[in-house]
Amino acid sequence: MAYATVRFVESSLHVLDGDGDVYECSFVQSDLADLPFFASRVKLGRMGLQAIISSDLQGLTEYEQKTLENLKPELKANIEKGIAFAQKQPMVASRERERAIRSKKQSDKSKAKSILCTWVVTYNQV
């Protein structure tokens, strides 16, 4: 989980530095596996998620399909826990992050990086 966080933050920082071709995997709203959220490949942009790269679960082996079906109840419980946690949190960090990202000044870019790192660490403690 920590490695995934670091990787996502690094990718987000690349986007803030102007790289327009950044892709990562992220847990996003989806109906891919009959769950409200599922991991998918996404394209990141300066204001956040630009696109969800469509995919399907074709090509899974029988073992992988069975494992996914067995994990769905646990995934659903974790999703519900995450939604409940997110609904309790103030949106201050998100608004500050968006405000900092919009600014093109170099000092604000550093502030945006700091806020982004804080936001990811805070919300990744679910």
Coordinates of N, CA, C and O in Angstrom, one line a residue:
M1 N 0.8 -1.2 0.0 CA 0.0 0.0 0.0 C 0.9 1.3 0.0 O 0.6 2.2 -0.7
A2 N 1.9 1.2 0.8 CA 2.8 2.4 0.8 C 3.5 2.6 -0.5 O 3.6 3.8 -1.0
Y3 N 3.9 1.6 -1.2 CA 4.6 1.7 -2.5 C 3.6 2.3 -3.5 O 4.0 3.2 -4.3
A4 N 2.4 1.8 -3.5 CA 1.4 2.3 -4.4 C 1.1 3.8 -4.2 O 0.9 4.6 -5.1
T5 N 1.1 4.2 -2.9 CA 0.9 5.6 -2.6 C 2.1 6.5 -3.1 O 1.8 7.5 -3.8
V6 N 3.3 6.0 -2.9 CA 4.5 6.7 -3.4 C 4.4 6.8 -4.9 O 4.6 7.9 -5.5
R7 N 4.1 5.7 -5.5 CA 4.1 5.7 -7.0 C 3.0 6.7 -7.5 O 3.2 7.4 -8.5
F8 N 1.8 6.7 -6.9 CA 0.7 7.6 -7.3 C 1.1 9.0 -7.1 O 0.9 9.9 -8.0
V9 N 1.7 9.3 -6.0 CA 2.2 10.7 -5.7 C 3.2 11.1 -6.7 O 3.1 12.3 -7.2
E10 N 4.2 10.3 -7.0 CA 5.2 10.6 -8.0 C 4.6 10.9 -9.3 O 4.9 11.9 -10.0
S11 N 3.6 10.1 -9.7 CA 2.9 10.3 -11.0 C 2.2 11.6 -11.0 O 2.2 12.4 -12.0
S12 N 1.5 11.9 -9.9 CA 0.8 13.2 -9.7 C 1.7 14.4 -9.8 O 1.4 15.4 -10.4
L13 N 2.9 14.3 -9.3 CA 3.9 15.3 -9.3 C 4.4 15.5 -10.8 O 4.6 16.7 -11.2
H14 N 4.6 14.4 -11.5 CA 4.9 14.5 -12.9 C 3.9 15.3 -13.7 O 4.2 16.2 -14.5
V15 N 2.6 15.1 -13.4 CA 1.5 15.8 -14.0 C 1.6 17.3 -13.7 O 1.5 18.2 -14.6
L16 N 1.9 17.6 -12.4 CA 2.0 19.0 -12.0 C 3.2 19.7 -12.7 O 3.2 20.9 -12.9
D17 N 4.2 18.9 -13.0 CA 5.4 19.5 -13.7 C 5.2 19.6 -15.2 O 6.1 20.0 -16.0
G18 N 4.0 19.2 -15.7 CA 3.7 19.4 -17.1 C 3.7 18.2 -18.0 O 3.4 18.3 -19.2
D19 N 4.0 17.1 -17.4 CA 3.9 15.8 -18.2 C 2.5 15.5 -18.5 O 1.7 15.3 -17.6
G20 N 2.1 15.4 -19.7 CA 0.7 15.2 -20.1 C 0.3 13.8 -20.4 O -0.8 13.5 -20.9
D21 N 1.3 12.9 -20.2 CA 1.0 11.5 -20.6 C 1.3 10.6 -19.5 O 2.3 9.8 -19.5
V22 N 0.5 10.7 -18.4 CA 0.8 9.9 -17.2 C -0.4 9.0 -16.9 O -1.5 9.4 -16.8
Y23 N -0.1 7.7 -16.8 CA -1.1 6.7 -16.6 C -0.8 5.9 -15.3 O 0.4 5.7 -15.0
E24 N -1.8 5.6 -14.5 CA -1.6 4.8 -13.3 C -2.8 4.0 -13.1 O -3.8 4.1 -13.8
C25 N -2.7 3.1 -12.1 CA -3.9 2.3 -11.7 C -4.5 3.0 -10.5 O -3.8 3.5 -9.7
S26 N -5.8 3.0 -10.5 CA -6.5 3.7 -9.3 C -7.8 3.0 -9.1 O -8.4 2.4 -10.0
F27 N -8.2 3.1 -7.8 CA -9.5 2.5 -7.4 C -10.6 3.5 -7.8 O -10.6 4.6 -7.1
V28 N -11.4 3.3 -8.8 CA -12.3 4.3 -9.3 C -13.7 3.7 -9.3 O -13.9 2.5 -9.4
Q29 N -14.7 4.6 -9.4 CA -16.1 4.2 -9.5 C -16.2 3.4 -10.8 O -15.8 3.9 -11.9
S30 N -16.9 2.2 -10.7 CA -16.9 1.3 -11.9 C -18.0 0.3 -11.7 O -18.4 0.0 -10.6
D31 N -18.4 -0.3 -12.8 CA -19.3 -1.4 -12.7 C -18.7 -2.6 -13.4 O -19.3 -3.6 -13.7
L32 N -17.4 -2.6 -13.5 CA -16.6 -3.6 -14.1 C -16.8 -5.0 -13.5 O -16.9 -6.0 -14.2
A33 N -16.8 -5.0 -12.2 CA -16.9 -6.3 -11.5 C -18.1 -6.4 -10.6 O -18.1 -7.1 -9.6
D34 N -19.2 -5.7 -11.0 CA -20.4 -5.7 -10.2 C -20.2 -5.2 -8.8 O -20.8 -5.6 -7.8
L35 N -19.2 -4.2 -8.7 CA -18.9 -3.5 -7.4 C -18.9 -2.0 -7.7 O -18.7 -1.6 -8.9
P36 N -19.2 -1.2 -6.7 CA -19.3 0.2 -7.0 C -17.9 0.8 -7.4 O -17.9 1.9 -8.0
F37 N -16.8 0.2 -6.9 CA -15.5 0.7 -7.2 C -14.6 -0.5 -7.6 O -14.8 -1.6 -7.1
F38 N -13.7 -0.3 -8.5 CA -12.8 -1.3 -8.9 C -11.5 -0.7 -9.4 O -11.5 0.4 -9.9
A39 N -10.4 -1.4 -9.4 CA -9.1 -0.8 -9.9 C -9.1 -0.8 -11.4 O -9.5 -1.8 -12.0
S40 N -8.7 0.3 -11.9 CA -8.7 0.5 -13.4 C -7.5 1.4 -13.7 O -7.0 2.2 -12.9
R41 N -7.1 1.3 -15.0 CA -6.0 2.2 -15.5 C -6.6 3.5 -15.8 O -7.7 3.6 -16.4
V42 N -5.9 4.6 -15.3 CA -6.5 5.9 -15.5 C -5.4 6.9 -16.1 O -4.2 6.6 -15.9
K43 N -5.8 7.9 -16.8 CA -4.9 8.9 -17.3 C -5.1 10.1 -16.3 O -6.2 10.6 -16.1
L44 N -4.0 10.6 -15.8 CA -4.0 11.8 -14.9 C -3.8 13.1 -15.6 O -3.0 13.1 -16.5
G45 N -4.4 14.1 -15.1 CA -4.2 15.5 -15.7 C -4.0 16.5 -14.6 O -4.1 16.1 -13.4
R46 N -3.8 17.7 -14.9 CA -3.4 18.8 -13.9 C -4.6 18.9 -12.9 O -4.3 19.3 -11.8
M47 N -5.8 18.7 -13.3 CA -6.9 18.9 -12.4 C -7.4 17.5 -11.8 O -8.5 17.5 -11.3
G48 N -6.6 16.5 -12.0 CA -7.0 15.2 -11.5 C -7.2 14.1 -12.5 O -6.5 14.1 -13.5
L49 N -8.2 13.3 -12.4 CA -8.5 12.2 -13.3 C -9.0 12.8 -14.6 O -9.9 13.5 -14.7
Q50 N -8.3 12.5 -15.7 CA -8.7 12.9 -17.1 C -9.6 11.8 -17.7 O -10.5 12.2 -18.4
A51 N -9.2 10.6 -17.6 CA -9.9 9.5 -18.3 C -9.7 8.2 -17.6 O -8.6 7.9 -17.0
I52 N -10.7 7.4 -17.6 CA -10.6 6.0 -17.2 C -10.4 5.2 -18.4 O -11.2 5.3 -19.4
I53 N -9.4 4.4 -18.5 CA -9.1 3.6 -19.7 C -10.0 2.3 -19.6 O -9.9 1.5 -18.7
S54 N -10.8 2.2 -20.6 CA -11.8 1.1 -20.5 C -11.1 -0.2 -20.7 O -10.1 -0.3 -21.4
S55 N -11.6 -1.2 -20.0 CA -11.1 -2.5 -20.1 C -12.2 -3.5 -19.7 O -13.3 -3.0 -19.3
D56 N -11.9 -4.7 -19.7 CA -12.9 -5.7 -19.2 C -12.1 -6.8 -18.5 O -10.9 -6.7 -18.5
L57 N -12.8 -7.7 -18.0 CA -12.1 -8.8 -17.3 C -12.0 -10.1 -18.2 O -11.8 -11.1 -17.7
Q58 N -12.1 -9.8 -19.5 CA -11.9 -11.0 -20.4 C -10.4 -11.4 -20.3 O -9.5 -10.7 -20.0
G59 N -10.2 -12.7 -20.4 CA -8.9 -13.2 -20.4 C -8.5 -13.7 -19.0 O -7.3 -14.2 -18.8
L60 N -9.3 -13.6 -18.0 CA -9.0 -14.1 -16.7 C -9.0 -15.6 -16.7 O -9.9 -16.2 -17.4
T61 N -8.1 -16.3 -16.1 CA -8.2 -17.7 -16.0 C -9.3 -18.1 -15.1 O -9.9 -17.3 -14.3
E62 N -9.6 -19.4 -15.1 CA -10.7 -19.9 -14.2 C -10.4 -19.7 -12.8 O -11.2 -19.3 -12.0
Y63 N -9.1 -19.9 -12.4 CA -8.6 -19.6 -11.1 C -8.8 -18.2 -10.7 O -9.3 -17.9 -9.6
E64 N -8.4 -17.2 -11.6 CA -8.6 -15.8 -11.3 C -10.0 -15.4 -11.2 O -10.4 -14.6 -10.3
Q65 N -10.9 -15.9 -12.0 CA -12.3 -15.6 -11.9 C -12.9 -16.1 -10.6 O -13.7 -15.4 -9.9
K66 N -12.5 -17.3 -10.2 CA -13.0 -17.9 -8.9 C -12.5 -17.1 -7.7 O -13.2 -16.7 -6.8
T67 N -11.2 -16.7 -7.8 CA -10.6 -15.9 -6.7 C -11.3 -14.5 -6.6 O -11.7 -14.0 -5.5
L68 N -11.6 -13.9 -7.8 CA -12.3 -12.6 -7.8 C -13.7 -12.7 -7.1 O -14.1 -11.9 -6.3
E69 N -14.4 -13.8 -7.5 CA -15.8 -14.0 -7.0 C -15.7 -14.2 -5.4 O -16.5 -13.7 -4.7
N70 N -14.7 -14.9 -5.0 CA -14.5 -15.1 -3.5 C -14.1 -13.9 -2.8 O -14.5 -13.7 -1.6
L71 N -13.5 -13.0 -3.5 CA -13.0 -11.7 -2.8 C -14.1 -10.6 -2.8 O -14.0 -9.6 -2.1
K72 N -15.1 -10.7 -3.7 CA -16.1 -9.7 -3.8 C -16.7 -9.3 -2.5 O -16.9 -8.1 -2.2
P73 N -17.1 -10.2 -1.6 CA -17.7 -9.7 -0.4 C -16.8 -8.9 0.5 O -17.1 -7.9 1.1
E74 N -15.5 -9.3 0.5 CA -14.5 -8.5 1.3 C -14.2 -7.2 0.6 O -14.1 -6.1 1.3
L75 N -14.2 -7.1 -0.7 CA -14.0 -5.9 -1.4 C -15.2 -5.0 -1.2 O -15.0 -3.8 -0.9
K76 N -16.4 -5.5 -1.3 CA -17.6 -4.7 -1.0 C -17.6 -4.1 0.4 O -17.9 -2.9 0.6
A77 N -17.2 -4.9 1.4 CA -17.1 -4.4 2.8 C -16.1 -3.3 2.9 O -16.3 -2.3 3.5
N78 N -14.9 -3.4 2.2 CA -13.9 -2.4 2.3 C -14.3 -1.1 1.5 O -14.0 0.0 2.0
I79 N -15.0 -1.3 0.5 CA -15.6 -0.1 -0.3 C -16.5 0.6 0.6 O -16.5 1.9 0.7
E80 N -17.4 -0.1 1.3 CA -18.4 0.6 2.2 C -17.7 1.3 3.3 O -18.1 2.4 3.7
K81 N -16.7 0.7 3.8 CA -15.9 1.3 4.9 C -15.2 2.6 4.4 O -15.2 3.6 5.1
G82 N -14.6 2.5 3.2 CA -14.0 3.7 2.6 C -15.0 4.8 2.3 O -14.7 6.0 2.6
I83 N -16.1 4.5 1.8 CA -17.2 5.5 1.5 C -17.6 6.2 2.8 O -17.7 7.4 2.9
A84 N -17.8 5.4 3.9 CA -18.2 5.9 5.2 C -17.1 6.9 5.7 O -17.4 8.0 6.2
F85 N -15.9 6.5 5.6 CA -14.8 7.3 6.1 C -14.7 8.6 5.3 O -14.6 9.7 5.9
A86 N -14.8 8.5 4.0 CA -14.7 9.7 3.1 C -15.8 10.7 3.4 O -15.6 11.9 3.4
Q87 N -17.0 10.2 3.7 CA -18.1 11.1 3.9 C -18.0 11.8 5.3 O -18.6 12.9 5.4
K88 N -17.2 11.3 6.2 CA -17.0 12.0 7.5 C -15.9 13.1 7.4 O -15.8 13.9 8.3
Q89 N -15.1 13.1 6.3 CA -14.0 14.0 6.2 C -14.3 15.4 5.7 O -15.1 15.5 4.8
P90 N -13.7 16.4 6.2 CA -14.0 17.8 5.7 C -13.3 17.9 4.3 O -12.3 17.2 4.1
M91 N -13.8 18.7 3.5 CA -13.3 18.8 2.1 C -12.3 19.9 2.0 O -11.9 20.4 0.9
V92 N -11.8 20.5 3.1 CA -10.8 21.6 3.1 C -9.6 21.2 2.3 O -9.1 22.0 1.4
A93 N -9.0 20.1 2.5 CA -7.7 19.7 1.8 C -7.9 19.7 0.3 O -7.1 20.1 -0.4
S94 N -9.1 19.1 -0.1 CA -9.3 19.0 -1.5 C -9.5 20.4 -2.2 O -8.9 20.7 -3.2
R95 N -10.2 21.3 -1.5 CA -10.3 22.7 -2.1 C -9.0 23.4 -2.1 O -8.7 24.1 -3.1
E96 N -8.2 23.2 -1.1 CA -6.9 23.9 -1.1 C -6.0 23.3 -2.2 O -5.3 24.1 -2.9
R97 N -6.0 22.0 -2.4 CA -5.3 21.4 -3.4 C -5.7 21.9 -4.8 O -4.8 22.3 -5.6
E98 N -7.0 22.0 -5.1 CA -7.4 22.5 -6.3 C -7.0 23.9 -6.6 O -6.6 24.3 -7.7
R99 N -7.1 24.8 -5.5 CA -6.8 26.2 -5.6 C -5.3 26.3 -6.0 O -4.9 27.1 -6.8
A100 N -4.4 25.5 -5.3 CA -3.0 25.6 -5.6 C -2.6 25.1 -7.0 O -1.8 25.7 -7.6
I101 N -3.3 24.1 -7.4 CA -3.0 23.5 -8.7 C -3.4 24.5 -9.8 O -2.7 24.6 -10.8
R102 N -4.5 25.3 -9.7 CA -4.9 26.2 -10.7 C -3.9 27.3 -10.9 O -3.7 27.9 -12.0
S103 N -3.2 27.7 -9.9 CA -2.2 28.8 -10.0 C -1.0 28.3 -10.7 O -0.5 27.2 -10.6
K104 N -0.4 29.2 -11.6 CA 0.7 28.8 -12.4 C 2.0 29.3 -11.8 O 3.1 29.2 -12.4
K105 N 2.0 30.0 -10.7 CA 3.2 30.5 -10.0 C 4.0 29.4 -9.5 O 3.5 28.4 -9.0
Q106 N 5.3 29.5 -9.5 CA 6.2 28.4 -9.1 C 6.0 28.2 -7.6 O 6.0 27.0 -7.1
S107 N 5.8 29.2 -6.8 CA 5.7 29.0 -5.3 C 4.4 28.2 -5.0 O 4.3 27.4 -4.1
D108 N 3.4 28.5 -5.8 CA 2.1 27.8 -5.7 C 2.3 26.3 -6.1 O 1.6 25.4 -5.6
K109 N 3.2 26.1 -7.1 CA 3.4 24.7 -7.5 C 4.0 23.9 -6.4 O 3.6 22.8 -6.2
S110 N 4.9 24.5 -5.6 CA 5.5 23.8 -4.5 C 4.4 23.5 -3.4 O 4.4 22.5 -2.8
K111 N 3.6 24.5 -3.2 CA 2.5 24.4 -2.2 C 1.6 23.2 -2.7 O 1.1 22.4 -1.9
A112 N 1.3 23.2 -4.0 CA 0.4 22.2 -4.5 C 1.0 20.8 -4.3 O 0.3 19.8 -3.9
K113 N 2.3 20.6 -4.5 CA 2.9 19.3 -4.3 C 2.8 18.9 -2.8 O 2.5 17.8 -2.5
S114 N 3.0 19.9 -1.9 CA 2.9 19.6 -0.5 C 1.5 19.2 -0.1 O 1.3 18.2 0.6
I115 N 0.6 19.9 -0.6 CA -0.8 19.7 -0.3 C -1.2 18.3 -0.8 O -1.9 17.5 -0.2
L116 N -0.8 18.0 -2.1 CA -1.1 16.7 -2.7 C -0.6 15.6 -1.9 O -1.3 14.6 -1.6
C117 N 0.7 15.7 -1.4 CA 1.3 14.6 -0.6 C 0.5 14.4 0.7 O 0.2 13.3 1.1
T118 N 0.2 15.5 1.3 CA -0.6 15.5 2.6 C -2.0 14.8 2.3 O -2.4 14.0 3.1
W119 N -2.6 15.2 1.3 CA -4.0 14.7 0.9 C -3.9 13.2 0.7 O -4.7 12.4 1.2
V120 N -2.9 12.7 -0.1 CA -2.8 11.3 -0.4 C -2.6 10.5 0.8 O -3.2 9.5 1.1
V121 N -1.6 11.0 1.7 CA -1.3 10.2 2.9 C -2.5 10.2 3.8 O -2.9 9.2 4.4
T122 N -3.2 11.3 4.0 CA -4.4 11.4 4.9 C -5.5 10.4 4.4 O -6.0 9.7 5.2
Y123 N -5.8 10.5 3.1 CA -6.9 9.7 2.6 C -6.5 8.2 2.4 O -7.4 7.4 2.1
N124 N -5.3 7.9 2.4 CA -4.8 6.5 2.2 C -4.8 5.7 3.5 O -4.4 4.6 3.5
Q125 N -5.2 6.4 4.6 CA -5.2 5.7 5.9 C -6.5 5.0 6.2 O -6.7 4.5 7.3
V126 N -7.3 4.8 5.1 CA -8.6 4.2 5.3 C -8.4 2.7 5.7 O -7.6 2.0 5.2

